[in-house]
């Protein structure tokens, strides 16, 4: 499975961005698509995830109500709509594909290259 993330950028606090992750290859082997983020000097942390099949969604507490994950099965694409962005959301955002528990990064077998999100105060 190959993953290509895009959509990052520089935005002021309170603004919005939409990230995209296009999956290709043996996508049928991975039912879960997730977004994680990693800030300098910090561990990679879970942000949101979705199941291709049932559409179940999962969110980290600090982004609930601000971020929305969605999928377009026909395009093999997962989106992360990020609203009311805060400076603490600044990080490299990576998409991953896996089959296990969506909140656990060890359950993801494939990762994209990441896209930088910078939120200025």
PDB file of C-alpha atoms in Angstrom:
ATOM      1  CA  UNK A   1       0.000   0.000   0.000  1.00  0.00           C
ATOM      2  CA  UNK A   2       1.314   3.421  -0.934  1.00  0.00           C
ATOM      3  CA  UNK A   3       0.000   6.560   0.745  1.00  0.00           C
ATOM      4  CA  UNK A   4       0.301  10.121  -0.511  1.00  0.00           C
ATOM      5  CA  UNK A   5      -0.646  12.907   1.882  1.00  0.00           C
ATOM      6  CA  UNK A   6      -1.218  16.516   0.892  1.00  0.00           C
ATOM      7  CA  UNK A   7      -2.987  19.688   1.949  1.00  0.00           C
ATOM      8  CA  UNK A   8      -0.785  21.050   4.698  1.00  0.00           C
ATOM      9  CA  UNK A   9       0.288  24.657   4.941  1.00  0.00           C
ATOM     10  CA  UNK A  10       0.544  27.771   7.065  1.00  0.00           C
ATOM     11  CA  UNK A  11      -2.647  29.134   8.585  1.00  0.00           C
ATOM     12  CA  UNK A  12      -3.563  31.574  11.320  1.00  0.00           C
ATOM     13  CA  UNK A  13      -5.149  30.383  14.536  1.00  0.00           C
ATOM     14  CA  UNK A  14      -8.861  29.866  14.021  1.00  0.00           C
ATOM     15  CA  UNK A  15      -8.392  28.972  10.372  1.00  0.00           C
ATOM     16  CA  UNK A  16      -9.036  25.745   8.496  1.00  0.00           C
ATOM     17  CA  UNK A  17      -7.169  23.238   6.351  1.00  0.00           C
ATOM     18  CA  UNK A  18      -8.188  20.022   4.648  1.00  0.00           C
ATOM     19  CA  UNK A  19      -5.696  17.202   4.384  1.00  0.00           C
ATOM     20  CA  UNK A  20      -6.002  14.405   1.841  1.00  0.00           C
ATOM     21  CA  UNK A  21      -4.458  10.947   1.786  1.00  0.00           C
ATOM     22  CA  UNK A  22      -4.652   8.891  -1.390  1.00  0.00           C
ATOM     23  CA  UNK A  23      -4.088   5.166  -1.062  1.00  0.00           C
ATOM     24  CA  UNK A  24      -2.900   2.920  -3.884  1.00  0.00           C
ATOM     25  CA  UNK A  25      -1.731  -0.635  -4.276  1.00  0.00           C
ATOM     26  CA  UNK A  26      -3.153  -3.472  -2.179  1.00  0.00           C
ATOM     27  CA  UNK A  27      -5.598  -1.235  -0.337  1.00  0.00           C
ATOM     28  CA  UNK A  28      -7.953  -4.136   0.388  1.00  0.00           C
ATOM     29  CA  UNK A  29      -5.435  -5.399   2.962  1.00  0.00           C
ATOM     30  CA  UNK A  30      -5.996  -2.375   5.217  1.00  0.00           C
ATOM     31  CA  UNK A  31      -9.431  -1.541   6.634  1.00  0.00           C
ATOM     32  CA  UNK A  32      -8.285   1.314   8.841  1.00  0.00           C
ATOM     33  CA  UNK A  33      -6.971   4.675   7.711  1.00  0.00           C
ATOM     34  CA  UNK A  34      -5.663   7.039  10.322  1.00  0.00           C
ATOM     35  CA  UNK A  35      -4.082  10.424  10.766  1.00  0.00           C
ATOM     36  CA  UNK A  36      -1.298  10.919  13.255  1.00  0.00           C
ATOM     37  CA  UNK A  37       0.844  13.954  13.944  1.00  0.00           C
ATOM     38  CA  UNK A  38       4.350  14.483  15.178  1.00  0.00           C
ATOM     39  CA  UNK A  39       5.764  17.736  16.502  1.00  0.00           C
ATOM     40  CA  UNK A  40       9.529  18.277  16.876  1.00  0.00           C
ATOM     41  CA  UNK A  41      10.885  16.374  19.846  1.00  0.00           C
ATOM     42  CA  UNK A  42       7.581  14.656  20.521  1.00  0.00           C
ATOM     43  CA  UNK A  43       6.145  11.207  19.976  1.00  0.00           C
ATOM     44  CA  UNK A  44       3.858  10.500  17.056  1.00  0.00           C
ATOM     45  CA  UNK A  45       0.320  10.822  18.378  1.00  0.00           C
ATOM     46  CA  UNK A  46      -3.063   9.683  17.190  1.00  0.00           C
ATOM     47  CA  UNK A  47      -5.417  12.302  15.718  1.00  0.00           C
ATOM     48  CA  UNK A  48      -8.283  10.538  13.934  1.00  0.00           C
ATOM     49  CA  UNK A  49      -9.116   7.325  12.099  1.00  0.00           C
ATOM     50  CA  UNK A  50     -11.835   5.791   9.974  1.00  0.00           C
ATOM     51  CA  UNK A  51     -12.725   2.325   8.744  1.00  0.00           C
ATOM     52  CA  UNK A  52     -13.079   1.913   4.983  1.00  0.00           C
ATOM     53  CA  UNK A  53     -15.850  -0.671   5.332  1.00  0.00           C
ATOM     54  CA  UNK A  54     -18.209   0.556   8.043  1.00  0.00           C
ATOM     55  CA  UNK A  55     -17.172   4.191   8.216  1.00  0.00           C
ATOM     56  CA  UNK A  56     -16.664   4.146  11.990  1.00  0.00           C
ATOM     57  CA  UNK A  57     -14.704   7.180  13.112  1.00  0.00           C
ATOM     58  CA  UNK A  58     -12.357   7.751  16.028  1.00  0.00           C
ATOM     59  CA  UNK A  59     -10.912  11.003  17.388  1.00  0.00           C
ATOM     60  CA  UNK A  60      -8.350  12.118  19.885  1.00  0.00           C
ATOM     61  CA  UNK A  61     -10.045  14.177  22.588  1.00  0.00           C
ATOM     62  CA  UNK A  62      -8.359  17.485  21.812  1.00  0.00           C
ATOM     63  CA  UNK A  63      -9.622  17.511  18.208  1.00  0.00           C
ATOM     64  CA  UNK A  64     -13.193  16.342  18.795  1.00  0.00           C
ATOM     65  CA  UNK A  65     -15.621  18.946  17.507  1.00  0.00           C
ATOM     66  CA  UNK A  66     -12.917  20.656  15.430  1.00  0.00           C
ATOM     67  CA  UNK A  67     -11.619  17.934  13.082  1.00  0.00           C
ATOM     68  CA  UNK A  68     -13.655  15.638  10.858  1.00  0.00           C
ATOM     69  CA  UNK A  69     -12.332  12.547   9.108  1.00  0.00           C
ATOM     70  CA  UNK A  70     -14.131  11.211   6.048  1.00  0.00           C
ATOM     71  CA  UNK A  71     -13.516   8.845   3.162  1.00  0.00           C
ATOM     72  CA  UNK A  72     -14.270   8.513  -0.516  1.00  0.00           C
ATOM     73  CA  UNK A  73     -14.068   4.812  -1.268  1.00  0.00           C
ATOM     74  CA  UNK A  74     -14.302   5.341  -5.026  1.00  0.00           C
ATOM     75  CA  UNK A  75     -11.208   7.558  -4.930  1.00  0.00           C
ATOM     76  CA  UNK A  76      -9.361   5.574  -2.237  1.00  0.00           C
ATOM     77  CA  UNK A  77      -8.978   8.875  -0.431  1.00  0.00           C
ATOM     78  CA  UNK A  78      -9.323   9.858   3.204  1.00  0.00           C
ATOM     79  CA  UNK A  79      -9.753  13.479   4.239  1.00  0.00           C
ATOM     80  CA  UNK A  80      -9.130  15.337   7.463  1.00  0.00           C
ATOM     81  CA  UNK A  81     -11.035  18.599   7.682  1.00  0.00           C
ATOM     82  CA  UNK A  82      -9.429  20.716  10.380  1.00  0.00           C
ATOM     83  CA  UNK A  83     -11.341  23.736  11.676  1.00  0.00           C
ATOM     84  CA  UNK A  84     -10.630  26.224  14.461  1.00  0.00           C
ATOM     85  CA  UNK A  85      -6.959  25.371  14.300  1.00  0.00           C
ATOM     86  CA  UNK A  86      -4.741  26.190  17.269  1.00  0.00           C
ATOM     87  CA  UNK A  87      -0.983  26.757  17.476  1.00  0.00           C
ATOM     88  CA  UNK A  88      -0.676  23.472  19.379  1.00  0.00           C
ATOM     89  CA  UNK A  89      -1.974  21.672  16.292  1.00  0.00           C
ATOM     90  CA  UNK A  90       1.317  22.508  14.554  1.00  0.00           C
ATOM     91  CA  UNK A  91       3.024  19.290  13.476  1.00  0.00           C
ATOM     92  CA  UNK A  92       3.797  17.008  10.571  1.00  0.00           C
ATOM     93  CA  UNK A  93       0.615  15.096   9.830  1.00  0.00           C
ATOM     94  CA  UNK A  94       1.000  11.548   8.565  1.00  0.00           C
ATOM     95  CA  UNK A  95      -1.583   9.144   7.240  1.00  0.00           C
ATOM     96  CA  UNK A  96      -1.331   5.456   7.958  1.00  0.00           C
ATOM     97  CA  UNK A  97      -3.069   2.270   6.886  1.00  0.00           C
ATOM     98  CA  UNK A  98      -3.629  -0.796   9.030  1.00  0.00           C
ATOM     99  CA  UNK A  99      -6.058  -3.434  10.218  1.00  0.00           C
ATOM    100  CA  UNK A 100      -5.990  -3.349  14.005  1.00  0.00           C
ATOM    101  CA  UNK A 101      -7.051  -0.993  16.756  1.00  0.00           C
ATOM    102  CA  UNK A 102      -7.287   2.433  15.078  1.00  0.00           C
ATOM    103  CA  UNK A 103      -5.857   4.448  17.955  1.00  0.00           C
ATOM    104  CA  UNK A 104      -2.618   2.476  18.236  1.00  0.00           C
ATOM    105  CA  UNK A 105       0.196   3.479  15.871  1.00  0.00           C
ATOM    106  CA  UNK A 106       1.805   0.042  16.176  1.00  0.00           C
ATOM    107  CA  UNK A 107      -1.242  -1.391  14.380  1.00  0.00           C
ATOM    108  CA  UNK A 108      -0.451   0.570  11.210  1.00  0.00           C
ATOM    109  CA  UNK A 109       1.620  -1.197   8.570  1.00  0.00           C
ATOM    110  CA  UNK A 110       1.959   1.575   6.028  1.00  0.00           C
ATOM    111  CA  UNK A 111       2.711   5.285   6.312  1.00  0.00           C
ATOM    112  CA  UNK A 112       2.713   8.219   3.951  1.00  0.00           C
ATOM    113  CA  UNK A 113       5.415  10.853   3.849  1.00  0.00           C
ATOM    114  CA  UNK A 114       3.609  13.461   5.943  1.00  0.00           C
ATOM    115  CA  UNK A 115       2.498  17.001   5.329  1.00  0.00           C
ATOM    116  CA  UNK A 116       3.445  20.007   7.454  1.00  0.00           C
ATOM    117  CA  UNK A 117       0.732  21.975   9.234  1.00  0.00           C
ATOM    118  CA  UNK A 118       1.796  25.233  10.872  1.00  0.00           C
ATOM    119  CA  UNK A 119      -0.656  27.337  12.850  1.00  0.00           C
ATOM    120  CA  UNK A 120       0.462  30.838  13.770  1.00  0.00           C
ATOM    121  CA  UNK A 121      -0.882  32.687  16.788  1.00  0.00           C
TER     122      UNK A 121
END
